[in-house]
mmCIF file of N, CA and C in Angstrom:
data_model
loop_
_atom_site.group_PDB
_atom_site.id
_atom_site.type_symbol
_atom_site.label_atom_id
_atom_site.label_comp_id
_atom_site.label_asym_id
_atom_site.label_seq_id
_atom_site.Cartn_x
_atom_site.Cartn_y
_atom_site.Cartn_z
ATOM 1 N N UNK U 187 0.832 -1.192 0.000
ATOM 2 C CA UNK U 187 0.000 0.000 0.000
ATOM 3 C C UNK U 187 0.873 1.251 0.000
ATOM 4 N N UNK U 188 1.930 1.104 0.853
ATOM 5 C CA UNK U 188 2.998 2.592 0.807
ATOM 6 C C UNK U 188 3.873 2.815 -0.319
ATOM 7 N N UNK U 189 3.928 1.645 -1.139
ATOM 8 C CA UNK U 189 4.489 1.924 -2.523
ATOM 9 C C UNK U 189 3.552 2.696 -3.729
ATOM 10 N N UNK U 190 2.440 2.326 -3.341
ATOM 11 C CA UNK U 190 0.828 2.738 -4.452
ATOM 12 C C UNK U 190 0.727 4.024 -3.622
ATOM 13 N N UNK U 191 1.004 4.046 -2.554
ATOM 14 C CA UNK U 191 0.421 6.064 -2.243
ATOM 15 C C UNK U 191 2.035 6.722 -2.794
ATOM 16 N N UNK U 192 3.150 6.021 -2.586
ATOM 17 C CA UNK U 192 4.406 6.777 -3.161
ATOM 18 C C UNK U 192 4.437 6.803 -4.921
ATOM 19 N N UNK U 193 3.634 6.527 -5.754
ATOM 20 C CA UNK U 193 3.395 6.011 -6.898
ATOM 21 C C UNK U 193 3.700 7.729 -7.648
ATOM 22 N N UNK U 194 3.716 7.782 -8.900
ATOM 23 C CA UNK U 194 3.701 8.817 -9.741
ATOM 24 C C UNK U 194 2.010 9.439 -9.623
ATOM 25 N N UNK U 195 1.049 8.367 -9.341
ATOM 26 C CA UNK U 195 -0.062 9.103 -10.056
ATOM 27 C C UNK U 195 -0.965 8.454 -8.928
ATOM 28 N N UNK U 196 -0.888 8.215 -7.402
ATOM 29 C CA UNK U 196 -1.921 7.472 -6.584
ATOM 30 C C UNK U 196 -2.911 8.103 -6.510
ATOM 31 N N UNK U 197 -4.210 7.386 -6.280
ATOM 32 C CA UNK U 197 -5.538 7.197 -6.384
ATOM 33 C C UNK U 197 -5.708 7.031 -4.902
ATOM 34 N N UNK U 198 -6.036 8.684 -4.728
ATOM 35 C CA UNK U 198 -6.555 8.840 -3.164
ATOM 36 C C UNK U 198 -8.054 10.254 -3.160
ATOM 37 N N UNK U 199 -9.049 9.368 -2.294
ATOM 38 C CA UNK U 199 -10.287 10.161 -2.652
ATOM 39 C C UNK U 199 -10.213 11.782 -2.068
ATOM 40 N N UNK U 200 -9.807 12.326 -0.897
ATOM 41 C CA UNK U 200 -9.603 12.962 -0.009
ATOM 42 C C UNK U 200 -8.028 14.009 0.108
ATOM 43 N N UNK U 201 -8.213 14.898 -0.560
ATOM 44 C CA UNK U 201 -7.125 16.217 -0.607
ATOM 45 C C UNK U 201 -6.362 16.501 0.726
ATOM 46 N N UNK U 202 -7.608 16.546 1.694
ATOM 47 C CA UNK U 202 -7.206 17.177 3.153
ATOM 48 C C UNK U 202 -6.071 16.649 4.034
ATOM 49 N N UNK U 203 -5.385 17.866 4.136
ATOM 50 C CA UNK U 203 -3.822 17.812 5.137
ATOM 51 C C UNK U 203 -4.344 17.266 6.318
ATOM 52 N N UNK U 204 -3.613 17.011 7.265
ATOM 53 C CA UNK U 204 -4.514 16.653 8.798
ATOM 54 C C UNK U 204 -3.511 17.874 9.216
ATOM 55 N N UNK U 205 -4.433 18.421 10.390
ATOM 56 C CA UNK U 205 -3.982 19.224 11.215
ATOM 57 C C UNK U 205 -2.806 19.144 11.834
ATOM 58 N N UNK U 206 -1.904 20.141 11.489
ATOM 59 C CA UNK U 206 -0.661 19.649 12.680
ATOM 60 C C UNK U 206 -0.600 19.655 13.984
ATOM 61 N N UNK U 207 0.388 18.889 14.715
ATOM 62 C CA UNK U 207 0.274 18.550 16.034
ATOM 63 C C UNK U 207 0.783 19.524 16.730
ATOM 64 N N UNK U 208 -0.014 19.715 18.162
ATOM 65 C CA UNK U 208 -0.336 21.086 19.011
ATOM 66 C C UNK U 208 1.281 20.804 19.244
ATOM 67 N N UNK U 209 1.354 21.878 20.018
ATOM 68 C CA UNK U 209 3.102 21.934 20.919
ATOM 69 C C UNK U 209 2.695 21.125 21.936
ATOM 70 N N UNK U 210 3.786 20.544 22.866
ATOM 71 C CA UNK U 210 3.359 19.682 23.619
ATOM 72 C C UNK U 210 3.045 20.145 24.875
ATOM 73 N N UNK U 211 2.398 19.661 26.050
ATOM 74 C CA UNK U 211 1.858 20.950 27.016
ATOM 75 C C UNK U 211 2.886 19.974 27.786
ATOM 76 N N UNK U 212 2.764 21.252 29.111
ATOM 77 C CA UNK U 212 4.189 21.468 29.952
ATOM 78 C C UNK U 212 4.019 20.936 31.335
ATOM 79 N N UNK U 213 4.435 19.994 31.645
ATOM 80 C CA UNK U 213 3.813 19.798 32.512
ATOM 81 C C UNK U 213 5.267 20.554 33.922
ATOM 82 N N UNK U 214 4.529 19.602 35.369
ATOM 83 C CA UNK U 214 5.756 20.554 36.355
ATOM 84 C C UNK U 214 6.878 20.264 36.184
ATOM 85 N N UNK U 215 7.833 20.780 36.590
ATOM 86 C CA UNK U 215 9.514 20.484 36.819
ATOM 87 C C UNK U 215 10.000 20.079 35.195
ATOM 88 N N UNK U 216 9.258 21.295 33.955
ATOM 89 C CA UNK U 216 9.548 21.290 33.098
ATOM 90 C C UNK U 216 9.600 20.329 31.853
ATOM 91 N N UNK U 217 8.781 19.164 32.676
ATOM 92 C CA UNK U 217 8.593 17.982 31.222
ATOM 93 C C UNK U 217 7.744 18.383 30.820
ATOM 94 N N UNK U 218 7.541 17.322 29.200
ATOM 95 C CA UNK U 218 6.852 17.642 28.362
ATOM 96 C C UNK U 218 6.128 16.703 28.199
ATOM 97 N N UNK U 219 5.117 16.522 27.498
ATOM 98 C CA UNK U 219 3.668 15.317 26.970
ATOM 99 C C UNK U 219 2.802 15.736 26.084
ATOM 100 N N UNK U 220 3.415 14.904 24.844
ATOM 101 C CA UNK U 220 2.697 14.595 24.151
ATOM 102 C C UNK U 220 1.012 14.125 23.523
ATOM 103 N N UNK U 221 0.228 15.055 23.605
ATOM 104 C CA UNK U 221 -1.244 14.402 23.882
ATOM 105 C C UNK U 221 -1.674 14.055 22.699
ATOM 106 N N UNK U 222 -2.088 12.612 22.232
ATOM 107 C CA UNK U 222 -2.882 12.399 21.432
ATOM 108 C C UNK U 222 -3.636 13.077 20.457
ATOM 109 N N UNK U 223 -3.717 12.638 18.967
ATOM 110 C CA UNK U 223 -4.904 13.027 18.305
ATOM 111 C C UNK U 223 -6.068 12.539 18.584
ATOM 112 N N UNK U 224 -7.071 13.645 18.641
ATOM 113 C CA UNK U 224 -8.562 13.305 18.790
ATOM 114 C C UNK U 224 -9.302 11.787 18.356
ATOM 115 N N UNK U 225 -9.208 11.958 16.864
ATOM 116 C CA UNK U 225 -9.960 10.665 16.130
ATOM 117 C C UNK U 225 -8.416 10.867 14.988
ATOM 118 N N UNK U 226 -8.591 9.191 14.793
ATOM 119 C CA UNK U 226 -7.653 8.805 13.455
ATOM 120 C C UNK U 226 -8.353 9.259 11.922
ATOM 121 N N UNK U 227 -7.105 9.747 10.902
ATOM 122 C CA UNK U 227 -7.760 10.626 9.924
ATOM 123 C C UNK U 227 -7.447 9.145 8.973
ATOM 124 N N UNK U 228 -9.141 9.461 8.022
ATOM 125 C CA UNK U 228 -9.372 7.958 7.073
ATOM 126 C C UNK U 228 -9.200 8.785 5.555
ATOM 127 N N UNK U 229 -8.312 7.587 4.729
ATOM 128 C CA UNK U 229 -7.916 8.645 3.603
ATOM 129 C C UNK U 229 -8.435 7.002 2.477
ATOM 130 N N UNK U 230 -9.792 7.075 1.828
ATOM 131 C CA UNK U 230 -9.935 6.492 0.258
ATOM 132 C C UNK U 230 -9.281 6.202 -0.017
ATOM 133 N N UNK U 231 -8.586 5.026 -0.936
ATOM 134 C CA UNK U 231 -7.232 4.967 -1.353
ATOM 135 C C UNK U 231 -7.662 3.976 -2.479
ATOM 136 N N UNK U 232 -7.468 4.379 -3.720
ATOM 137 C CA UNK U 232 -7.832 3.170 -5.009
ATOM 138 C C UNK U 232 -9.329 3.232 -5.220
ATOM 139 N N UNK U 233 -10.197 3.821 -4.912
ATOM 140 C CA UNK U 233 -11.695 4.229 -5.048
ATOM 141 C C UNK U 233 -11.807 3.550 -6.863
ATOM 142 N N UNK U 234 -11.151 4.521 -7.394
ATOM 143 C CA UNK U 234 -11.604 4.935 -9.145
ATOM 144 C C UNK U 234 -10.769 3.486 -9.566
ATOM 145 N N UNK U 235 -10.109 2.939 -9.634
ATOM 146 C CA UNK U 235 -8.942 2.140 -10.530
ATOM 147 C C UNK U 235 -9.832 1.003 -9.588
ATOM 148 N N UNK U 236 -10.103 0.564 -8.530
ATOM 149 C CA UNK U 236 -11.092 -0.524 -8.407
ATOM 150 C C UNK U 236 -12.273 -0.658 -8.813
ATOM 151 N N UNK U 237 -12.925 0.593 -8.697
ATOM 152 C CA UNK U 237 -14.258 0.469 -9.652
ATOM 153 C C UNK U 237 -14.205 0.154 -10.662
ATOM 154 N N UNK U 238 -13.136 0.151 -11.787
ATOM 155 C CA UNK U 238 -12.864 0.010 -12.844
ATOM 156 C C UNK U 238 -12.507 -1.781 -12.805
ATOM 157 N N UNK U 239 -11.996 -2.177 -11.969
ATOM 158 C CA UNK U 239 -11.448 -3.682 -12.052
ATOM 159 C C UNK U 239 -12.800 -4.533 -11.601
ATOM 160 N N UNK U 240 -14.118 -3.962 -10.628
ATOM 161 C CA UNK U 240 -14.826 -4.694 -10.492
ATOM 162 C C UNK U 240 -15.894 -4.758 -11.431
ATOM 163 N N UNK U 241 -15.781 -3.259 -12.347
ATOM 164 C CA UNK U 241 -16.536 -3.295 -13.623
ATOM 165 C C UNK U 241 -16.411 -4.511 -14.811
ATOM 166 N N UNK U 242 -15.310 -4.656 -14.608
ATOM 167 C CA UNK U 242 -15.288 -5.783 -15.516
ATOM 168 C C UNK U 242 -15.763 -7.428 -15.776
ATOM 169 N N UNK U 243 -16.651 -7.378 -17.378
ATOM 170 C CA UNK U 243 -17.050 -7.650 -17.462
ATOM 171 C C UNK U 243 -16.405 -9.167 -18.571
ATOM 172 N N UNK U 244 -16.074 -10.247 -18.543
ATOM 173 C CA UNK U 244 -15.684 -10.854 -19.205
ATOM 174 C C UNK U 244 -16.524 -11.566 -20.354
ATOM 175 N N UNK U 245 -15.630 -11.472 -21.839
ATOM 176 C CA UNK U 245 -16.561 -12.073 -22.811
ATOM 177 C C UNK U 245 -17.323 -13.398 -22.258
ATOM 178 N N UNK U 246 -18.203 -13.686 -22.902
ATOM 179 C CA UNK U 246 -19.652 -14.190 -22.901
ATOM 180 C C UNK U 246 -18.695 -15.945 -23.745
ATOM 181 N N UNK U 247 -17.718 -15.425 -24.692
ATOM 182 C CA UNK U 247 -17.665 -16.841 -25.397
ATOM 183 C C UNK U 247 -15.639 -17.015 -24.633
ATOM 184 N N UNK U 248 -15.279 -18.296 -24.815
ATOM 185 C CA UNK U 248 -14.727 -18.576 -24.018
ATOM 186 C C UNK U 248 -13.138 -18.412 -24.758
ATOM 187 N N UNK U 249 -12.378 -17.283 -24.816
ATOM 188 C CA UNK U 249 -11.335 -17.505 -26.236
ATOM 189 C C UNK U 249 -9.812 -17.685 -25.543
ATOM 190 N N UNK U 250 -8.963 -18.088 -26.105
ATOM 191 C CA UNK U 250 -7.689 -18.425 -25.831
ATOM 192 C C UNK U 250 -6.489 -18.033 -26.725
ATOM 193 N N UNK U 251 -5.877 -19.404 -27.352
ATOM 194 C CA UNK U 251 -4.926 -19.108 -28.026
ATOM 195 C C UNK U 251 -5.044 -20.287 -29.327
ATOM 196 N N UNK U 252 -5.070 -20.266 -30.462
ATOM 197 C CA UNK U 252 -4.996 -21.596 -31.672
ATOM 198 C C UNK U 252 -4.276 -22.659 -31.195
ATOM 199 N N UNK U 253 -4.316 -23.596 -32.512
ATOM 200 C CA UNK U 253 -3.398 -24.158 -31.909
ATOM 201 C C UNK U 253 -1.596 -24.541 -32.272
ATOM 202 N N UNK U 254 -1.425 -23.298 -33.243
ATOM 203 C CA UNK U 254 -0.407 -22.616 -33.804
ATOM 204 C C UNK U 254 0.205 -21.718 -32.761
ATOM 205 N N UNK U 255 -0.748 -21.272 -31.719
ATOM 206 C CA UNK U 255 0.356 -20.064 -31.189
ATOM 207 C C UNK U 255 -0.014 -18.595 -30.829
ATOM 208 N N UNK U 256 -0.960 -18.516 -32.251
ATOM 209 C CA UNK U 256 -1.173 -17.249 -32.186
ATOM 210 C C UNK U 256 -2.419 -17.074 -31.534
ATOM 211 N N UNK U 257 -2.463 -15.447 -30.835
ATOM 212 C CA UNK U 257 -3.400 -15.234 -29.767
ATOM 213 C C UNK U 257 -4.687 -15.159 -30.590
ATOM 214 N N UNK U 258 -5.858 -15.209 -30.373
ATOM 215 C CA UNK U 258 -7.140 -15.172 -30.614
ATOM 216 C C UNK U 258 -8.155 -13.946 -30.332
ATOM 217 N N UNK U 259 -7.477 -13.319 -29.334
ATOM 218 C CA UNK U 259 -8.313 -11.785 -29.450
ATOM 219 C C UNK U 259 -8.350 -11.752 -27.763
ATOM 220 N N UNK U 260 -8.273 -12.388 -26.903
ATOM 221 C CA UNK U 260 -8.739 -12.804 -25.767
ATOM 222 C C UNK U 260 -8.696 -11.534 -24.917
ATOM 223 N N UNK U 261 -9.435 -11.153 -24.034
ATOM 224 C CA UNK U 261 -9.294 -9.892 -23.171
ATOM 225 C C UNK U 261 -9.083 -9.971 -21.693
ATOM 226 N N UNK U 262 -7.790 -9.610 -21.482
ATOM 227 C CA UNK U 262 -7.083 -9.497 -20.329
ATOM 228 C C UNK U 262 -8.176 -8.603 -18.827
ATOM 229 N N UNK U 263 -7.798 -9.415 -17.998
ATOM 230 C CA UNK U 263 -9.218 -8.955 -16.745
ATOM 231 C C UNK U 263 -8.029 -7.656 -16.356
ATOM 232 N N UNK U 264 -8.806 -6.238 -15.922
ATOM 233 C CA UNK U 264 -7.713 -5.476 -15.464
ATOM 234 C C UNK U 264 -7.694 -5.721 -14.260
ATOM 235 N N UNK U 265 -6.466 -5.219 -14.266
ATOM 236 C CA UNK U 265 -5.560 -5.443 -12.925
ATOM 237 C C UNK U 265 -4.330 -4.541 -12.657
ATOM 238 N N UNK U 266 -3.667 -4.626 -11.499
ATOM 239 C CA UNK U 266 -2.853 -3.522 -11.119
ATOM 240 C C UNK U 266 -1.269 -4.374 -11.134
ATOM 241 N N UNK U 267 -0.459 -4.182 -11.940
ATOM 242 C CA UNK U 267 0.731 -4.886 -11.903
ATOM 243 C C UNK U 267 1.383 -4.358 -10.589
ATOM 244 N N UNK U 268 2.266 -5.473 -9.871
ATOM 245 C CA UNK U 268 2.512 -4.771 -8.606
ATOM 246 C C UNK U 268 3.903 -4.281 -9.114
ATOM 247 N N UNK U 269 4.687 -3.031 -8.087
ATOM 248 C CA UNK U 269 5.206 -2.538 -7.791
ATOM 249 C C UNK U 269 6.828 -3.525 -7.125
ATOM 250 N N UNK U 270 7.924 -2.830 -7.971
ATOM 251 C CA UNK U 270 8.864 -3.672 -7.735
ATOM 252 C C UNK U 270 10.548 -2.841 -8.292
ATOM 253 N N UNK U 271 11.375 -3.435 -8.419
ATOM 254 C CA UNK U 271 12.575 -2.861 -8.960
ATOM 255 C C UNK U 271 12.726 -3.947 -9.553
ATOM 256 N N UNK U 272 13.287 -3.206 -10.550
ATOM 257 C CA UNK U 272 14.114 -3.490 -12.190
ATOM 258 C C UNK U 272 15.148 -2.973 -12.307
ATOM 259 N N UNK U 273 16.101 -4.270 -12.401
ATOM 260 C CA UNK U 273 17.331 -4.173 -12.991
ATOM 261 C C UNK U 273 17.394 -3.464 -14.689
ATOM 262 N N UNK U 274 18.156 -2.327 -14.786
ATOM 263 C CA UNK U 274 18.383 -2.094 -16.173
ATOM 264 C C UNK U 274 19.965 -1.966 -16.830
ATOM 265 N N UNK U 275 20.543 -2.564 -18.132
ATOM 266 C CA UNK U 275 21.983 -1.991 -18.371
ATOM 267 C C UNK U 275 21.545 -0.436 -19.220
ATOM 268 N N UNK U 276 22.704 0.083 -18.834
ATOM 269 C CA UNK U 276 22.535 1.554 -19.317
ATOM 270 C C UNK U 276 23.682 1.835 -20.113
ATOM 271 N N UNK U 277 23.812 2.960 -20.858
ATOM 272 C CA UNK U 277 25.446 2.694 -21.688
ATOM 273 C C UNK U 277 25.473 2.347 -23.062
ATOM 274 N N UNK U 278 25.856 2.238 -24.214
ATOM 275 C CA UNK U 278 26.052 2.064 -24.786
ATOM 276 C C UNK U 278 26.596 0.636 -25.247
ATOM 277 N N UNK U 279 26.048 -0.298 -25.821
ATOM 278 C CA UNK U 279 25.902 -1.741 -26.098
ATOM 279 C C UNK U 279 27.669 -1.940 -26.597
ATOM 280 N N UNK U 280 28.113 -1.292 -27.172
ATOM 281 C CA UNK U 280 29.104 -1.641 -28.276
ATOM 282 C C UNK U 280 30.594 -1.250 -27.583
ATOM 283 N N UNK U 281 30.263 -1.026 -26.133
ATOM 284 C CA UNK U 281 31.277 -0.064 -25.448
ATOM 285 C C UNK U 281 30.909 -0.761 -24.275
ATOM 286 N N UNK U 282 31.192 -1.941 -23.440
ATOM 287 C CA UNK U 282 31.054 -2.872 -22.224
ATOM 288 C C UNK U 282 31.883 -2.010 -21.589
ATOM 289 N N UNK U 283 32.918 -1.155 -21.536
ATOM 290 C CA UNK U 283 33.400 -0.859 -19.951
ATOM 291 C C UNK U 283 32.679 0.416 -19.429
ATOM 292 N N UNK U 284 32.095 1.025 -20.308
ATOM 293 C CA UNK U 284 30.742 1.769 -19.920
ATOM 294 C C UNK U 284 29.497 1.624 -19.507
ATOM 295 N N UNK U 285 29.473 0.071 -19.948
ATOM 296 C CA UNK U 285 27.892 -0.175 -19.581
ATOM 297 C C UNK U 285 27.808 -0.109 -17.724
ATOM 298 N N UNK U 286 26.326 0.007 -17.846
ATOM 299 C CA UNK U 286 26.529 0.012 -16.098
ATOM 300 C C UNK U 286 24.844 -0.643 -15.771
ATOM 301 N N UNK U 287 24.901 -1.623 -14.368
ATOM 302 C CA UNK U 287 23.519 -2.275 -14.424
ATOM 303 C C UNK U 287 22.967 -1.221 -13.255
ATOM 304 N N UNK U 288 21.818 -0.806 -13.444
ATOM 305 C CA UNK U 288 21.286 0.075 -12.278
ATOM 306 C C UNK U 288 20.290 -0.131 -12.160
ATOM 307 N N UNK U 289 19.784 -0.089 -10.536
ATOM 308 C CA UNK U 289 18.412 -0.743 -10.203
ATOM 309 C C UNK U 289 17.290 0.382 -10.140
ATOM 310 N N UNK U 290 16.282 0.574 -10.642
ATOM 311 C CA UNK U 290 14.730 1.429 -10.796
ATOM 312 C C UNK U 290 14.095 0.554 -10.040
ATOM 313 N N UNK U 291 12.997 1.613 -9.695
ATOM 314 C CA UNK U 291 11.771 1.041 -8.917
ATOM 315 C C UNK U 291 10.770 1.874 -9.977
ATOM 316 N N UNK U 292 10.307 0.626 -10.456
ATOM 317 C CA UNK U 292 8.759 0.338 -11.280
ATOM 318 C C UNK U 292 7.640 0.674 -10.099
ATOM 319 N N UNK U 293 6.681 1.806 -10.463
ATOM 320 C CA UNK U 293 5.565 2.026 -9.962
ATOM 321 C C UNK U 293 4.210 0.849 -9.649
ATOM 322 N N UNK U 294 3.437 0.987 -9.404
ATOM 323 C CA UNK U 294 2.797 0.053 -9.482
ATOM 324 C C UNK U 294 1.819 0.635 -10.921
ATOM 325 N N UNK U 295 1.393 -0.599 -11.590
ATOM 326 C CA UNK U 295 0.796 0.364 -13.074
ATOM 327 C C UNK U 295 -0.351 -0.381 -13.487
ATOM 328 N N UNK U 296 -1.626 0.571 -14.193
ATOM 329 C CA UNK U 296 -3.107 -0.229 -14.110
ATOM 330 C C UNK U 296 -2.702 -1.062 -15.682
ATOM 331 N N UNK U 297 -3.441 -2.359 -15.589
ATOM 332 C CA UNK U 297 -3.027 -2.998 -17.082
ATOM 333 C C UNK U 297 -4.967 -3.134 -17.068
ATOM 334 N N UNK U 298 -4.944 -2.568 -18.548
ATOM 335 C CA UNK U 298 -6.125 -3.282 -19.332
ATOM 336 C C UNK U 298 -7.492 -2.294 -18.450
ATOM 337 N N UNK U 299 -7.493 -0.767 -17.747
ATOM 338 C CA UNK U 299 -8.475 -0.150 -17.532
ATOM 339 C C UNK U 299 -8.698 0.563 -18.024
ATOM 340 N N UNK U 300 -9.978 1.488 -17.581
ATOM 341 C CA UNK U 300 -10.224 2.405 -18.822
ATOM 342 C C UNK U 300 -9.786 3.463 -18.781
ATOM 343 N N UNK U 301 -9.733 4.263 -19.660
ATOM 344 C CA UNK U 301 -9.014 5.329 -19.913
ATOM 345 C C UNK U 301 -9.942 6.619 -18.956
ATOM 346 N N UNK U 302 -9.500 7.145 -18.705
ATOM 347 C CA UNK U 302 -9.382 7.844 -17.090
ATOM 348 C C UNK U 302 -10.752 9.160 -17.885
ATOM 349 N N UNK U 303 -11.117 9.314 -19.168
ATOM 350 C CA UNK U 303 -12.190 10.355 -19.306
ATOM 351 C C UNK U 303 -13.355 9.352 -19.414
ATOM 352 N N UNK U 304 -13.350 8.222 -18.962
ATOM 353 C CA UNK U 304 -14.253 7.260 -19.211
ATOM 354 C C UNK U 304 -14.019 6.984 -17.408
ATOM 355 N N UNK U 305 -13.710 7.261 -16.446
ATOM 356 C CA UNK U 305 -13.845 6.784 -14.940
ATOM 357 C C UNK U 305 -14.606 8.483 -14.257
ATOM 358 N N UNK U 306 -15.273 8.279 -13.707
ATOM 359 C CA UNK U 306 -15.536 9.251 -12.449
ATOM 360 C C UNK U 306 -14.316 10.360 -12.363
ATOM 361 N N UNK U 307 -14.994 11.684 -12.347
ATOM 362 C CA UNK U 307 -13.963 12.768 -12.013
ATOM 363 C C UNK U 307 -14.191 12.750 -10.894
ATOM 364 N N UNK U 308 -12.734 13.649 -10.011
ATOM 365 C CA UNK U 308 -12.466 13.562 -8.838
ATOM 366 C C UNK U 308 -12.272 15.145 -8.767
ATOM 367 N N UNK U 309 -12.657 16.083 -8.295
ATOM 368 C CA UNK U 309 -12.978 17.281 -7.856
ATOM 369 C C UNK U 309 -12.511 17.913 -6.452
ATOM 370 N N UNK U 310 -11.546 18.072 -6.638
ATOM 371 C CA UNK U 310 -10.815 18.555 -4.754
ATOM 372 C C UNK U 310 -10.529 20.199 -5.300
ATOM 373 N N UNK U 311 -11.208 20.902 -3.920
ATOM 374 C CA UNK U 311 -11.216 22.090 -3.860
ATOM 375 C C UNK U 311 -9.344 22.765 -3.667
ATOM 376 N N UNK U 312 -9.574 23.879 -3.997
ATOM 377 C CA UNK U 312 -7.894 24.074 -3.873
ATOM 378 C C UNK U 312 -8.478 25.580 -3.267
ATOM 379 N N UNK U 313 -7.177 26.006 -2.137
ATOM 380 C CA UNK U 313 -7.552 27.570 -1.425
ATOM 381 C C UNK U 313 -6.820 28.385 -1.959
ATOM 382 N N UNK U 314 -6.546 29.380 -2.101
ATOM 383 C CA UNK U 314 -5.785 30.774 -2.979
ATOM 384 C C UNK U 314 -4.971 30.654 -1.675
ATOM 385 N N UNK U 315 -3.499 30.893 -2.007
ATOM 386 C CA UNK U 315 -2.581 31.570 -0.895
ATOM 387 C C UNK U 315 -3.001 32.858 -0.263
ATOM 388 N N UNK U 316 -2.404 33.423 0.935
ATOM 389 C CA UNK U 316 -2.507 34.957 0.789
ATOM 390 C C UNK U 316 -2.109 35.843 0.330
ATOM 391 N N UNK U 317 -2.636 36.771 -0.290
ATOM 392 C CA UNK U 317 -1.436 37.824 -1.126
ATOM 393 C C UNK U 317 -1.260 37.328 -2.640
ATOM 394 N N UNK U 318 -2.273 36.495 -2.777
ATOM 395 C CA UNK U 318 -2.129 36.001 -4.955
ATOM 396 C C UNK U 318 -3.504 36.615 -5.183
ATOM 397 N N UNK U 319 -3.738 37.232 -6.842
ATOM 398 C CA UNK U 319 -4.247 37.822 -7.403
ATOM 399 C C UNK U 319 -5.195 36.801 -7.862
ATOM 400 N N UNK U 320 -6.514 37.561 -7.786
ATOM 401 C CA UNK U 320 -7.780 36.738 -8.274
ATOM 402 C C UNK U 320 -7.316 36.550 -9.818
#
């Protein structure tokens, strides 16, 4: 889940910052204590990109692959490829003491949903700073 909210593009219903935490009150002979937040803050997470995976609807006739090989048309159920690192060489192929293997971290990424003007808009209010021009 902390890789999909660290993602390029996560799918979270709810804009709102949580309040920051008070200073800590004082108690005698100068310690300090920490008091609790009120209630725990609940944040949507994957709302739109699951609606989309439980929308799906699989063909009616049952298709696969020939028996040559080649694919048949078949339609992939969407789903969310998980999140991981990939090894890549970098460098120039023809020039080995340059090449170099370096590790990426692959996002987590939607396969086979719909294209995002076809899902529910998501509408979060935004506040003007102080001191910016209407």
């Amino acid at each position: 889940l902390l890789a999909y909210l660290c993602s390029d593009e996560p799918d979270y219903d709810d804009g709102r910052v949580p309040p920051p935490l008070k200073p800590p009150a004082r108690l005698k002979g100068g310690r300090r204590m920490w008091l609790p937040r009120p209630a725990p803050t609940e944040w949507g997470v994957g709302a739109r990109i699951g609606a989309a995976i439980r929308s799906f609807a699989p063909p009616t006739e049952s298709r696969g692959h020939t028996g040559d090989g080649t694919p048949t048309g078949r339609t992939v159920r969407p789903h969310i490829r998980r999140a991981h690192w990939h090894g890549f060489w970098t460098g120039a192929r023809k020039e080995p003491e340059k090449r170099r293997f370096v590790h990426r971290w692959i996002p987590p990424i939607p396969i086979n949903v719909r294209p995002d003007d076809e899902l529910p808009a998501v509408i979060r209010a935004v506040k003007k700073n102080k001191g910016e021009a209407k």
